[in-house]
């Protein structure tokens, strides 16, 4: 169940737009193909798009046939194209920055050595993601009760990362530890990451779950049927404000009103200390057709105006804790996030 895998000379991507009924793969052989796959959400989820972009950068270098002197400018174009695919998840910016720094470091080597060094860097970004997810799972498991109904939104699982997942990594770990957990999965309109992807992952591992429409969450909480909310993140500002899939903010407010703990699980690569608060997080707005159409079938007339932001920002005050690979961060985030990052 891998979202992506480097296969010698190309990046194999599981096309997540076709799940759960079709397991179709794309062999991306150029940086433009990787950019297209990220844009179309064939590969999605903050860590997965970061790692894919890093391999896209490698493909850009591998395919270069021009003059040595023009190489830096060309690689700049590769970076800009990959960067422009999706604006919210900072993991994309982070991974591309690491690749750019590596290129600067090795730019005077022979072309073959440059390519090798870039591939090694992308592999190490992917490996770090695997490692961080396992640790997030371990730390997160410590706060999951022996018996719990956990509500999650979108897909922060294996499909959204290189392996294992962040929020779903915690859930996996708790399940493997023998805890009696049950997961409420928000369907996550309009792209249905919950219904199509999270449920797919839960089914494969036999983790007890129930699919709900997004608007059912409040009613469930009111009935005392949710013990904790656990979500992923696309960008965490220095003060702890967190961007995640649209609908996350509503869940956080509801959880607060019902005194239910609300946890974010994310690697430190999702933290953006350059921005002081969530107000500065760029929120992607996607095409209205994602809302007007359902599986290729029009459900709303074409002329209906649609507002389709892909993410929202949850203020830090609603977040009980942020589960990272370095431990669980508690408020005040403006102090504790920095402490965690320099650890
Ligand atoms: O639009 P998507 O599917 O890329 O959005 C994904 C999310 O919002 C996830 O919760 C987030 O990226 C964390 S994935 C570990």
mmCIF file of C-alpha atoms and ligand atoms in Angstrom:
data_model
loop_
_atom_site.group_PDB
_atom_site.id
_atom_site.type_symbol
_atom_site.label_atom_id
_atom_site.label_comp_id
_atom_site.label_asym_id
_atom_site.label_seq_id
_atom_site.Cartn_x
_atom_site.Cartn_y
_atom_site.Cartn_z
ATOM 1 C CA UNK A 1 0.000 0.000 0.000
ATOM 2 C CA UNK A 2 2.534 2.558 -1.125
ATOM 3 C CA UNK A 3 1.649 5.983 -2.483
ATOM 4 C CA UNK A 4 5.004 6.352 -4.208
ATOM 5 C CA UNK A 5 8.211 4.477 -4.927
ATOM 6 C CA UNK A 6 11.390 5.372 -6.774
ATOM 7 C CA UNK A 7 12.123 2.636 -9.319
ATOM 8 C CA UNK A 8 15.602 3.201 -10.704
ATOM 9 C CA UNK A 9 14.759 5.768 -13.373
ATOM 10 C CA UNK A 10 11.185 6.804 -12.667
ATOM 11 C CA UNK A 11 8.741 7.532 -9.866
ATOM 12 C CA UNK A 12 5.883 5.077 -9.479
ATOM 13 C CA UNK A 13 2.764 6.802 -8.174
ATOM 14 C CA UNK A 14 -0.461 5.145 -7.082
ATOM 15 C CA UNK A 15 -3.216 7.210 -8.727
ATOM 16 C CA UNK A 16 -5.324 8.131 -5.689
ATOM 17 C CA UNK A 17 -8.082 9.673 -7.801
ATOM 18 C CA UNK A 18 -9.025 6.126 -8.889
ATOM 19 C CA UNK A 19 -9.153 4.539 -5.426
ATOM 20 C CA UNK A 20 -10.776 2.541 -3.925
ATOM 21 C CA UNK A 21 -12.131 0.674 -6.935
ATOM 22 C CA UNK A 22 -9.123 0.768 -9.213
ATOM 23 C CA UNK A 23 -5.422 0.400 -8.307
ATOM 24 C CA UNK A 24 -3.846 2.242 -11.188
ATOM 25 C CA UNK A 25 -0.229 3.417 -11.211
ATOM 26 C CA UNK A 26 1.495 6.198 -13.103
ATOM 27 C CA UNK A 27 5.133 5.864 -14.068
ATOM 28 C CA UNK A 28 6.297 9.463 -13.879
ATOM 29 C CA UNK A 29 9.387 9.846 -16.063
ATOM 30 C CA UNK A 30 9.715 13.625 -16.114
ATOM 31 C CA UNK A 31 9.392 16.470 -13.645
ATOM 32 C CA UNK A 32 6.415 17.760 -15.614
ATOM 33 C CA UNK A 33 4.590 14.478 -15.090
ATOM 34 C CA UNK A 34 5.269 14.638 -11.350
ATOM 35 C CA UNK A 35 3.989 18.225 -11.281
ATOM 36 C CA UNK A 36 0.848 17.156 -13.114
ATOM 37 C CA UNK A 37 0.255 14.240 -10.723
ATOM 38 C CA UNK A 38 0.560 16.546 -7.692
ATOM 39 C CA UNK A 39 -1.724 19.171 -9.224
ATOM 40 C CA UNK A 40 -4.396 16.594 -10.132
ATOM 41 C CA UNK A 41 -4.097 15.042 -6.680
ATOM 42 C CA UNK A 42 -3.092 11.627 -8.030
ATOM 43 C CA UNK A 43 -0.569 11.930 -5.221
ATOM 44 C CA UNK A 44 -1.676 14.045 -2.280
ATOM 45 C CA UNK A 45 -1.087 14.572 1.454
ATOM 46 C CA UNK A 46 1.600 16.973 2.684
ATOM 47 C CA UNK A 47 4.537 14.565 3.202
ATOM 48 C CA UNK A 48 3.777 12.562 0.040
ATOM 49 C CA UNK A 49 3.752 15.629 -2.194
ATOM 50 C CA UNK A 50 6.997 16.857 -0.617
ATOM 51 C CA UNK A 51 8.782 13.581 -1.330
ATOM 52 C CA UNK A 52 7.265 13.327 -4.825
ATOM 53 C CA UNK A 53 8.474 16.833 -5.626
ATOM 54 C CA UNK A 54 11.989 15.881 -4.469
ATOM 55 C CA UNK A 55 11.974 12.946 -6.904
ATOM 56 C CA UNK A 56 10.491 15.249 -9.551
ATOM 57 C CA UNK A 57 13.542 17.456 -9.072
ATOM 58 C CA UNK A 58 15.772 14.408 -9.567
ATOM 59 C CA UNK A 59 13.910 13.538 -12.776
ATOM 60 C CA UNK A 60 14.441 17.096 -13.968
ATOM 61 C CA UNK A 61 18.203 16.686 -13.530
ATOM 62 C CA UNK A 62 18.276 13.167 -15.033
ATOM 63 C CA UNK A 63 16.518 14.314 -18.192
ATOM 64 C CA UNK A 64 18.677 17.387 -18.823
ATOM 65 C CA UNK A 65 20.479 17.327 -22.155
ATOM 66 C CA UNK A 66 21.487 20.965 -22.618
ATOM 67 C CA UNK A 67 24.662 22.904 -22.043
ATOM 68 C CA UNK A 68 26.346 22.686 -18.604
ATOM 69 C CA UNK A 69 26.203 26.485 -18.232
ATOM 70 C CA UNK A 70 22.426 26.566 -18.651
ATOM 71 C CA UNK A 71 21.841 23.817 -16.088
ATOM 72 C CA UNK A 72 21.314 26.058 -13.006
ATOM 73 C CA UNK A 73 18.706 28.167 -14.773
ATOM 74 C CA UNK A 74 16.942 25.051 -16.047
ATOM 75 C CA UNK A 75 16.886 23.545 -12.533
ATOM 76 C CA UNK A 76 15.413 26.778 -11.282
ATOM 77 C CA UNK A 77 12.577 26.339 -13.759
ATOM 78 C CA UNK A 78 12.109 22.733 -12.542
ATOM 79 C CA UNK A 79 11.871 23.989 -8.961
ATOM 80 C CA UNK A 80 9.424 26.781 -9.800
ATOM 81 C CA UNK A 81 7.147 24.412 -11.708
ATOM 82 C CA UNK A 82 7.052 21.842 -8.901
ATOM 83 C CA UNK A 83 6.614 24.547 -6.279
ATOM 84 C CA UNK A 84 3.621 26.048 -8.104
ATOM 85 C CA UNK A 85 1.583 22.835 -7.986
ATOM 86 C CA UNK A 86 -0.056 23.235 -4.568
ATOM 87 C CA UNK A 87 0.489 26.170 -2.221
ATOM 88 C CA UNK A 88 -0.610 25.104 1.277
ATOM 89 C CA UNK A 89 1.508 22.135 2.385
ATOM 90 C CA UNK A 90 4.880 23.483 3.483
ATOM 91 C CA UNK A 91 6.471 20.029 3.116
ATOM 92 C CA UNK A 92 6.628 20.726 -0.615
ATOM 93 C CA UNK A 93 8.595 23.952 -0.116
ATOM 94 C CA UNK A 94 10.761 22.272 2.517
ATOM 95 C CA UNK A 95 11.695 19.294 0.330
ATOM 96 C CA UNK A 96 12.426 21.448 -2.717
ATOM 97 C CA UNK A 97 14.561 23.759 -0.629
ATOM 98 C CA UNK A 98 16.610 20.790 0.569
ATOM 99 C CA UNK A 99 17.100 19.673 -3.040
ATOM 100 C CA UNK A 100 18.135 23.162 -4.111
ATOM 101 C CA UNK A 101 20.677 23.394 -1.291
ATOM 102 C CA UNK A 102 22.093 19.988 -2.234
ATOM 103 C CA UNK A 103 22.436 21.073 -5.863
ATOM 104 C CA UNK A 104 24.335 24.179 -4.818
ATOM 105 C CA UNK A 105 26.617 22.011 -2.724
ATOM 106 C CA UNK A 106 27.520 19.659 -5.590
ATOM 107 C CA UNK A 107 27.197 21.959 -8.614
ATOM 108 C CA UNK A 108 30.877 21.755 -9.516
ATOM 109 C CA UNK A 109 30.967 17.972 -9.702
ATOM 110 C CA UNK A 110 30.636 15.933 -12.907
ATOM 111 C CA UNK A 111 27.051 15.707 -14.228
ATOM 112 C CA UNK A 112 26.774 12.020 -13.258
ATOM 113 C CA UNK A 113 27.900 12.743 -9.711
ATOM 114 C CA UNK A 114 25.438 15.640 -9.435
ATOM 115 C CA UNK A 115 22.577 13.352 -10.453
ATOM 116 C CA UNK A 116 23.699 10.709 -7.982
ATOM 117 C CA UNK A 117 23.912 13.237 -5.154
ATOM 118 C CA UNK A 118 20.420 14.562 -5.906
ATOM 119 C CA UNK A 119 18.956 11.071 -5.947
ATOM 120 C CA UNK A 120 20.659 10.283 -2.638
ATOM 121 C CA UNK A 121 19.141 13.447 -1.156
ATOM 122 C CA UNK A 122 15.621 12.546 -2.343
ATOM 123 C CA UNK A 123 16.067 9.017 -0.954
ATOM 124 C CA UNK A 124 17.110 10.433 2.386
ATOM 125 C CA UNK A 125 14.060 12.756 2.480
ATOM 126 C CA UNK A 126 11.863 9.707 1.819
ATOM 127 C CA UNK A 127 13.656 7.639 4.455
ATOM 128 C CA UNK A 128 13.303 10.426 7.020
ATOM 129 C CA UNK A 129 9.559 10.513 6.385
ATOM 130 C CA UNK A 130 9.255 6.766 7.039
ATOM 131 C CA UNK A 131 11.196 7.115 10.261
ATOM 132 C CA UNK A 132 9.271 10.177 11.489
ATOM 133 C CA UNK A 133 5.915 8.500 10.926
ATOM 134 C CA UNK A 134 6.866 5.496 13.054
ATOM 135 C CA UNK A 135 7.953 7.804 15.869
ATOM 136 C CA UNK A 136 4.779 9.903 15.598
ATOM 137 C CA UNK A 137 2.868 6.637 15.918
ATOM 138 C CA UNK A 138 4.801 5.654 19.031
ATOM 139 C CA UNK A 139 4.401 9.010 20.777
ATOM 140 C CA UNK A 140 0.770 9.298 19.716
ATOM 141 C CA UNK A 141 -0.081 5.859 21.023
ATOM 142 C CA UNK A 142 0.798 6.991 24.549
ATOM 143 C CA UNK A 143 -2.202 9.330 24.628
ATOM 144 C CA UNK A 144 -4.735 6.943 23.084
ATOM 145 C CA UNK A 145 -6.875 5.386 25.840
ATOM 146 C CA UNK A 146 -7.172 1.564 26.082
ATOM 147 C CA UNK A 147 -10.652 1.886 24.649
ATOM 148 C CA UNK A 148 -11.451 4.839 22.414
ATOM 149 C CA UNK A 149 -13.650 6.180 19.672
ATOM 150 C CA UNK A 150 -11.362 8.330 17.539
ATOM 151 C CA UNK A 151 -12.644 10.730 14.921
ATOM 152 C CA UNK A 152 -10.414 11.551 11.959
ATOM 153 C CA UNK A 153 -10.775 13.802 8.932
ATOM 154 C CA UNK A 154 -9.350 13.527 5.410
ATOM 155 C CA UNK A 155 -6.519 11.013 4.935
ATOM 156 C CA UNK A 156 -3.340 11.346 6.954
ATOM 157 C CA UNK A 157 -2.351 7.755 6.357
ATOM 158 C CA UNK A 158 0.069 5.657 4.416
ATOM 159 C CA UNK A 159 -1.305 7.166 1.206
ATOM 160 C CA UNK A 160 -0.493 10.705 2.355
ATOM 161 C CA UNK A 161 3.094 9.860 3.294
ATOM 162 C CA UNK A 162 5.873 7.559 2.130
ATOM 163 C CA UNK A 163 4.647 4.908 4.535
ATOM 164 C CA UNK A 164 2.528 4.397 7.653
ATOM 165 C CA UNK A 165 0.979 7.854 8.008
ATOM 166 C CA UNK A 166 0.770 10.493 10.725
ATOM 167 C CA UNK A 167 -2.713 10.541 12.298
ATOM 168 C CA UNK A 168 -3.345 7.057 10.909
ATOM 169 C CA UNK A 169 0.132 6.055 12.074
ATOM 170 C CA UNK A 170 -1.033 6.767 15.635
ATOM 171 C CA UNK A 171 -4.217 4.794 15.013
ATOM 172 C CA UNK A 172 -2.225 1.871 13.515
ATOM 173 C CA UNK A 173 0.125 1.817 16.466
ATOM 174 C CA UNK A 174 -2.757 1.849 18.992
ATOM 175 C CA UNK A 175 -4.497 -0.951 17.105
ATOM 176 C CA UNK A 176 -1.312 -3.021 16.895
ATOM 177 C CA UNK A 177 -0.853 -2.515 20.640
ATOM 178 C CA UNK A 178 -4.171 -4.282 21.147
ATOM 179 C CA UNK A 179 -6.180 -1.236 22.194
ATOM 180 C CA UNK A 180 -9.915 -1.441 21.618
ATOM 181 C CA UNK A 181 -10.209 1.430 19.219
ATOM 182 C CA UNK A 182 -12.877 2.346 16.745
ATOM 183 C CA UNK A 183 -12.450 5.098 14.169
ATOM 184 C CA UNK A 184 -15.126 7.467 12.892
ATOM 185 C CA UNK A 185 -14.025 8.505 9.419
ATOM 186 C CA UNK A 186 -15.344 11.809 8.053
ATOM 187 C CA UNK A 187 -16.106 11.352 4.377
ATOM 188 C CA UNK A 188 -14.338 14.682 3.661
ATOM 189 C CA UNK A 189 -16.204 16.480 0.914
ATOM 190 C CA UNK A 190 -15.626 17.218 -1.880
ATOM 191 C CA UNK A 191 -12.658 14.975 -2.708
ATOM 192 C CA UNK A 192 -13.704 12.193 -0.327
ATOM 193 C CA UNK A 193 -10.246 11.431 1.034
ATOM 194 C CA UNK A 194 -11.930 9.951 4.130
ATOM 195 C CA UNK A 195 -14.522 7.824 2.343
ATOM 196 C CA UNK A 196 -12.267 6.653 -0.477
ATOM 197 C CA UNK A 197 -8.770 6.560 1.047
ATOM 198 C CA UNK A 198 -8.884 6.349 4.846
ATOM 199 C CA UNK A 199 -11.602 3.704 4.734
ATOM 200 C CA UNK A 200 -9.512 1.795 2.148
ATOM 201 C CA UNK A 201 -6.570 1.778 4.551
ATOM 202 C CA UNK A 202 -8.735 0.779 7.539
ATOM 203 C CA UNK A 203 -10.290 -2.092 5.576
ATOM 204 C CA UNK A 204 -6.892 -3.480 4.580
ATOM 205 C CA UNK A 205 -5.762 -3.652 8.195
ATOM 206 C CA UNK A 206 -9.031 -4.663 9.774
ATOM 207 C CA UNK A 207 -9.206 -1.573 11.998
ATOM 208 C CA UNK A 208 -12.809 -1.137 13.184
ATOM 209 C CA UNK A 209 -14.321 1.978 11.659
ATOM 210 C CA UNK A 210 -17.538 3.707 10.661
ATOM 211 C CA UNK A 211 -17.879 6.188 7.814
ATOM 212 C CA UNK A 212 -19.856 9.341 8.569
ATOM 213 C CA UNK A 213 -20.843 12.378 6.531
ATOM 214 C CA UNK A 214 -18.879 15.470 7.588
ATOM 215 C CA UNK A 215 -21.986 17.025 9.127
ATOM 216 C CA UNK A 216 -22.551 14.043 11.449
ATOM 217 C CA UNK A 217 -19.502 14.811 13.631
ATOM 218 C CA UNK A 218 -21.238 17.337 15.914
ATOM 219 C CA UNK A 219 -24.194 15.057 16.528
ATOM 220 C CA UNK A 220 -21.874 12.180 17.465
ATOM 221 C CA UNK A 221 -19.960 14.392 19.888
ATOM 222 C CA UNK A 222 -23.190 15.604 21.437
ATOM 223 C CA UNK A 223 -24.080 11.972 22.162
ATOM 224 C CA UNK A 224 -20.736 11.396 23.891
ATOM 225 C CA UNK A 225 -19.584 9.003 21.178
ATOM 226 C CA UNK A 226 -16.217 10.599 20.396
ATOM 227 C CA UNK A 227 -13.275 10.332 22.825
ATOM 228 C CA UNK A 228 -10.682 12.167 20.772
ATOM 229 C CA UNK A 229 -10.150 13.862 17.423
ATOM 230 C CA UNK A 230 -6.945 13.107 15.549
ATOM 231 C CA UNK A 231 -6.003 14.845 12.306
ATOM 232 C CA UNK A 232 -2.950 15.553 10.157
ATOM 233 C CA UNK A 233 -1.614 18.947 9.059
ATOM 234 C CA UNK A 234 -0.416 20.740 5.950
ATOM 235 C CA UNK A 235 1.306 23.663 7.628
ATOM 236 C CA UNK A 236 1.754 24.657 11.260
ATOM 237 C CA UNK A 237 2.626 28.292 11.949
ATOM 238 C CA UNK A 238 5.074 29.296 14.693
ATOM 239 C CA UNK A 239 2.178 30.000 17.084
ATOM 240 C CA UNK A 240 0.613 26.561 16.490
ATOM 241 C CA UNK A 241 -2.190 27.651 14.146
ATOM 242 C CA UNK A 242 -2.665 24.689 11.836
ATOM 243 C CA UNK A 243 -3.811 24.384 8.241
ATOM 244 C CA UNK A 244 -5.423 21.088 7.363
ATOM 245 C CA UNK A 245 -8.184 19.815 5.106
ATOM 246 C CA UNK A 246 -11.264 22.013 4.911
ATOM 247 C CA UNK A 247 -13.622 21.056 7.743
ATOM 248 C CA UNK A 248 -10.872 20.601 10.331
ATOM 249 C CA UNK A 249 -11.577 23.978 11.935
ATOM 250 C CA UNK A 250 -15.266 23.108 12.411
ATOM 251 C CA UNK A 251 -14.241 19.839 14.085
ATOM 252 C CA UNK A 252 -11.858 21.673 16.431
ATOM 253 C CA UNK A 253 -14.555 24.142 17.519
ATOM 254 C CA UNK A 254 -17.022 21.299 18.036
ATOM 255 C CA UNK A 255 -14.459 19.286 20.015
ATOM 256 C CA UNK A 256 -13.787 22.333 22.189
ATOM 257 C CA UNK A 257 -17.508 22.845 22.836
ATOM 258 C CA UNK A 258 -17.803 19.225 23.954
ATOM 259 C CA UNK A 259 -14.499 19.143 25.868
ATOM 260 C CA UNK A 260 -13.051 16.458 23.630
ATOM 261 C CA UNK A 261 -9.258 16.422 23.131
ATOM 262 C CA UNK A 262 -8.224 17.558 19.666
ATOM 263 C CA UNK A 263 -4.774 16.386 18.496
ATOM 264 C CA UNK A 264 -2.758 17.182 15.382
ATOM 265 C CA UNK A 265 -0.169 14.601 14.246
ATOM 266 C CA UNK A 266 2.575 15.892 11.945
ATOM 267 C CA UNK A 267 6.311 15.653 11.317
ATOM 268 C CA UNK A 268 8.501 18.667 12.105
ATOM 269 C CA UNK A 269 8.767 19.223 8.325
ATOM 270 C CA UNK A 270 5.182 20.516 8.477
ATOM 271 C CA UNK A 271 6.118 23.312 10.893
ATOM 272 C CA UNK A 272 6.798 26.654 9.238
ATOM 273 C CA UNK A 273 8.580 28.896 11.718
ATOM 274 C CA UNK A 274 8.885 31.587 9.063
ATOM 275 C CA UNK A 275 5.271 32.519 9.564
ATOM 276 C CA UNK A 276 4.081 33.761 12.896
ATOM 277 C CA UNK A 277 0.402 32.853 12.618
ATOM 278 C CA UNK A 278 -2.136 31.009 10.507
ATOM 279 C CA UNK A 279 -3.245 34.262 8.865
ATOM 280 C CA UNK A 280 -0.163 34.005 6.650
ATOM 281 C CA UNK A 281 -0.838 30.473 5.427
ATOM 282 C CA UNK A 282 -1.772 30.427 1.724
ATOM 283 C CA UNK A 283 -5.000 28.463 1.358
ATOM 284 C CA UNK A 284 -5.451 26.687 -1.947
ATOM 285 C CA UNK A 285 -8.743 27.206 -3.716
ATOM 286 C CA UNK A 286 -9.646 24.444 -6.149
ATOM 287 C CA UNK A 287 -11.907 24.268 -9.156
ATOM 288 C CA UNK A 288 -15.643 24.515 -8.483
ATOM 289 C CA UNK A 289 -16.215 21.470 -10.662
ATOM 290 C CA UNK A 290 -15.016 19.282 -7.753
ATOM 291 C CA UNK A 291 -18.226 20.377 -6.004
ATOM 292 C CA UNK A 292 -20.540 20.579 -9.012
ATOM 293 C CA UNK A 293 -19.660 17.093 -10.203
ATOM 294 C CA UNK A 294 -19.737 13.766 -8.407
ATOM 295 C CA UNK A 295 -17.634 10.991 -9.957
ATOM 296 C CA UNK A 296 -17.936 12.609 -13.357
ATOM 297 C CA UNK A 297 -21.686 13.142 -13.007
ATOM 298 C CA UNK A 298 -23.012 16.699 -12.851
ATOM 299 C CA UNK A 299 -25.108 17.235 -9.709
ATOM 300 C CA UNK A 300 -25.299 21.047 -9.859
ATOM 301 C CA UNK A 301 -25.770 23.286 -12.936
ATOM 302 C CA UNK A 302 -22.508 24.527 -14.434
ATOM 303 C CA UNK A 303 -23.403 28.209 -13.905
ATOM 304 C CA UNK A 304 -23.732 27.893 -10.093
ATOM 305 C CA UNK A 305 -20.948 29.837 -8.356
ATOM 306 C CA UNK A 306 -18.893 27.639 -6.029
ATOM 307 C CA UNK A 307 -16.395 28.515 -3.305
ATOM 308 C CA UNK A 308 -14.049 25.537 -2.859
ATOM 309 C CA UNK A 309 -11.166 26.215 -0.456
ATOM 310 C CA UNK A 310 -9.160 23.033 0.019
ATOM 311 C CA UNK A 311 -7.940 23.822 3.548
ATOM 312 C CA UNK A 312 -8.834 25.848 6.612
ATOM 313 C CA UNK A 313 -6.808 27.074 9.552
ATOM 314 C CA UNK A 314 -7.486 25.908 13.105
ATOM 315 C CA UNK A 315 -6.403 28.427 15.750
ATOM 316 C CA UNK A 316 -3.835 27.028 18.180
ATOM 317 C CA UNK A 317 -6.177 27.605 21.144
ATOM 318 C CA UNK A 318 -8.317 24.657 20.012
ATOM 319 C CA UNK A 319 -5.408 22.224 19.723
ATOM 320 C CA UNK A 320 -4.757 20.018 22.771
ATOM 321 C CA UNK A 321 -1.381 18.831 21.516
ATOM 322 C CA UNK A 322 0.767 18.384 18.419
ATOM 323 C CA UNK A 323 2.203 14.889 18.030
ATOM 324 C CA UNK A 324 5.584 15.000 16.259
ATOM 325 C CA UNK A 325 8.529 12.646 15.813
ATOM 326 C CA UNK A 326 10.258 14.516 18.624
ATOM 327 C CA UNK A 327 7.469 14.125 21.135
ATOM 328 C CA UNK A 328 4.069 15.598 21.933
ATOM 329 C CA UNK A 329 4.100 19.384 21.999
ATOM 330 C CA UNK A 330 1.742 21.160 24.401
ATOM 331 C CA UNK A 331 0.740 24.823 24.495
ATOM 332 C CA UNK A 332 2.113 27.470 24.528
ATOM 333 C CA UNK A 333 3.121 26.509 20.992
ATOM 334 C CA UNK A 334 4.957 29.748 20.259
ATOM 335 C CA UNK A 335 7.489 28.661 22.900
ATOM 336 C CA UNK A 336 7.351 24.882 22.655
ATOM 337 C CA UNK A 337 7.471 24.481 18.862
ATOM 338 C CA UNK A 338 10.782 26.330 18.664
ATOM 339 C CA UNK A 339 12.137 24.298 21.591
ATOM 340 C CA UNK A 340 11.140 21.118 19.772
ATOM 341 C CA UNK A 341 12.691 22.125 16.478
ATOM 342 C CA UNK A 342 16.097 22.914 17.902
ATOM 343 C CA UNK A 343 16.172 19.712 19.986
HETATM 344 O O1 LIG B 1 -5.766 17.926 -0.373
HETATM 345 P P1 LIG B 1 -5.002 16.824 0.294
HETATM 346 O O2 LIG B 1 -5.655 15.493 0.154
HETATM 347 O O3 LIG B 1 -3.558 16.820 -0.119
HETATM 348 O O4 LIG B 1 -5.038 17.212 1.833
HETATM 349 C C1 LIG B 1 -4.425 16.369 2.754
HETATM 350 C C2 LIG B 1 -4.599 16.758 4.168
HETATM 351 O O5 LIG B 1 -5.209 17.760 4.484
HETATM 352 C C3 LIG B 1 -3.892 15.913 5.196
HETATM 353 O O6 LIG B 1 -4.597 15.892 6.393
HETATM 354 C C4 LIG B 1 -2.492 16.480 5.454
HETATM 355 O O7 LIG B 1 -1.806 16.690 4.247
HETATM 356 C C5 LIG B 1 -1.681 15.609 6.327
HETATM 357 S S1 LIG B 1 -1.219 14.108 5.529
HETATM 358 C C6 LIG B 1 -0.176 13.256 6.560
#
